[in-house]
Structure formats: C-alpha cells, structure tokens
Amino acid sequence: AQRVTQPEKLLSVFKGAPVELKCNYSYSGSPELFWYVQYSRQRLQILLRHISRESIKGFTADLNKGETSFHLKKPFAQEEDSAMYYCALRGSQGNLIFGKGTKLSVKP
Amino acid sequence: KAGVTQTPRYLIKTRGQQVTLSCSPISGHRSVSWYQQTPGQGLQFLFEYFSETQRNKGNFPGRFSGRQFSNSRSEMNVSTLELGDSALYLCASSWGGQGIENTIYFGEGSWLTVV
C-alpha cells in the first residue's frame, strides 16, 4: 500500500525552539517525497523536495529509507512558520498521496 | 509567471444539481490534476489529464468527471451533487514528465458548498 502518515495533528512550540514535524511513508520502490505548506488563506505551496536536497526558509528534511521517514526540521522556529504542513509521496501513477497534515503553531 | 488559476473561487449549489469548475494551468504545463480537500478525508486525488487524455484516476464515483482542452485548460464536473461533495477542490499543474522539474503546483481552489 502507498500511504503517508503524519502522526501529529497539532504541534505547538515557542519562538526560537527547534521544530520537527514527523512523516512516515509506505511505498515499494524508490519514493519521491515532498513537503507542502499552506499558510492561512494562501494556496498550498511546495516547501521541499527530497530529490533536490534543498533548504527553504531554514527547513530541511532527510529521507531515511530504513525508517521510511521524511521528517521536517528547523532549528529555530519563527512565528511566521505557523501554518499547515503536509507531507506527500508521489504515487506509482504519478499523483501525490498526502498525509493528513500537521498544524504548526509558533507562540511568541 | 502566472500561477494556477481556478474559477469560480466560491459557489453554493443545491443537492441534485451539477457543477463545473475551471482551471488554467501554469503556462507550459501540460498536466492538470484535481484534488478534493475536506476536513475529514484530507487531500484526495481525483484525476489527472495530460495532453487532453485522462492519464490517472483516483477512487471517486463516476459523478466526478473532467476534461482537458488543447490549450491545457481543464474543467471538472460533478453531477447529482450530494451534501458530502462540499469541499475545497484544488487544481494542480506540472509539466508532466519525470524528474525534479515535474513539481506539482496548486491553485487557490474552488470552495463548493452543497445545501
């Protein structure tokens, strides 16, 4: 089965604290994974693609095939990071399979 | 470069009616896909069109259909609307090939309320 699991519905941290949003996947073969972010009243937008190994807005994510995980991390959270974060897997047919999302709330 | 554009942004329909939603992809993108977003089910894939042909389909009833035109613009139609069809419908586009440049970009969505 092809599946993405985000175990936390809500994650609340204080500004300046480290953040880790968890994502686990189930996929046979080489997965292609993404993190999308949706700020309040804005469209869903791409944050990270594992294939490009980039760092955007201080966020990084490493694919761990042994643990089938693609956790999103940031060393120091900012208030503007508050948003819904979705982990997504490109399915075998090419479509995206999304997790249920984690709402990140960064308190001042 | 203009992003993915969807119309209408908001609409209210009555049970039993049908609705058509429209999407204009990013210029140069040939793949258009549709997703349904609800609080309970999250983001679910409806279907994908590439070069006017349906290339991939999710697990939705036949009441949900779509098409793509020669200019890559796409429409989706939902017939015999049910209350459970109330959702945010997202259109997404990509160039449709393989590799890093095949990132999928989303529109702002069409909010459908069925009463």
Short mmCIF file of C-alpha atoms in Angstrom, two decimals, chain B residues 15-84:
data_model
loop_
_atom_site.label_atom_id
_atom_site.label_comp_id
_atom_site.label_asym_id
_atom_site.label_seq_id
_atom_site.Cartn_x
_atom_site.Cartn_y
_atom_site.Cartn_z
CA ARG B 15 -28.39 18.80 -3.79
CA GLY B 16 -29.04 17.14 -7.11
CA GLN B 17 -27.58 19.96 -9.19
CA GLN B 18 -24.37 19.75 -11.14
CA VAL B 19 -21.33 21.98 -11.06
CA THR B 20 -18.43 22.75 -13.37
CA LEU B 21 -15.12 24.08 -12.09
CA SER B 22 -12.44 25.56 -14.29
CA CYS B 23 -8.67 25.58 -14.10
CA SER B 24 -5.93 27.31 -16.09
CA PRO B 25 -2.52 25.75 -15.54
CA ILE B 26 0.84 27.47 -15.42
CA SER B 27 1.96 28.38 -18.92
CA GLY B 28 3.84 25.48 -20.49
CA HIS B 29 2.43 22.87 -18.13
CA ARG B 30 0.65 20.01 -19.87
CA SER B 31 -0.51 18.02 -16.87
CA VAL B 32 -3.50 19.10 -14.84
CA SER B 33 -4.73 17.17 -11.83
CA TRP B 34 -7.60 17.68 -9.42
CA TYR B 35 -7.77 17.04 -5.68
CA GLN B 36 -10.57 17.23 -3.15
CA GLN B 37 -9.79 18.61 0.29
CA THR B 38 -12.12 18.01 3.23
CA PRO B 39 -11.55 18.21 7.00
CA GLY B 40 -12.31 14.53 7.44
CA GLN B 41 -10.54 12.92 4.49
CA GLY B 42 -7.81 15.47 3.86
CA LEU B 43 -6.40 15.82 0.35
CA GLN B 44 -7.55 13.13 -2.06
CA PHE B 45 -6.63 12.71 -5.71
CA LEU B 46 -9.47 12.83 -8.21
CA PHE B 47 -7.86 12.54 -11.66
CA GLU B 48 -5.09 13.76 -13.90
CA TYR B 49 -5.16 14.90 -17.51
CA PHE B 50 -2.21 15.11 -19.84
CA SER B 51 -2.46 16.23 -23.46
CA GLU B 52 -6.26 16.07 -23.34
CA THR B 53 -6.29 12.46 -22.11
CA GLN B 54 -7.10 11.18 -18.66
CA ARG B 55 -3.87 9.60 -17.52
CA ASN B 56 -4.71 8.65 -13.97
CA LYS B 57 -7.82 8.38 -11.84
CA GLY B 58 -8.47 8.24 -8.11
CA ASN B 59 -11.16 6.36 -6.25
CA PHE B 60 -14.17 8.60 -6.76
CA PRO B 61 -17.61 7.74 -8.20
CA GLY B 62 -18.45 8.36 -11.83
CA ARG B 63 -20.34 11.52 -10.88
CA PHE B 64 -16.94 13.18 -10.85
CA SER B 65 -15.57 13.76 -14.31
CA GLY B 66 -13.18 16.05 -16.07
CA ARG B 67 -11.69 17.04 -19.34
CA GLN B 68 -8.75 18.94 -20.73
CA PHE B 69 -8.65 21.21 -23.72
CA SER B 70 -5.96 21.66 -26.35
CA ASN B 71 -4.62 24.73 -24.52
CA SER B 72 -4.19 22.56 -21.36
CA ARG B 73 -7.01 24.30 -19.53
CA SER B 74 -9.18 21.84 -17.63
CA GLU B 75 -12.65 21.54 -16.23
CA MET B 76 -14.09 19.17 -13.70
CA ASN B 77 -17.76 18.38 -13.37
CA VAL B 78 -19.71 16.91 -10.51
CA SER B 79 -23.21 15.74 -11.31
CA THR B 80 -26.09 14.96 -8.96
CA LEU B 81 -24.45 16.80 -6.09
CA GLU B 82 -24.59 15.35 -2.60
CA LEU B 83 -24.06 17.11 0.72
CA GLY B 84 -20.80 15.19 1.12
#
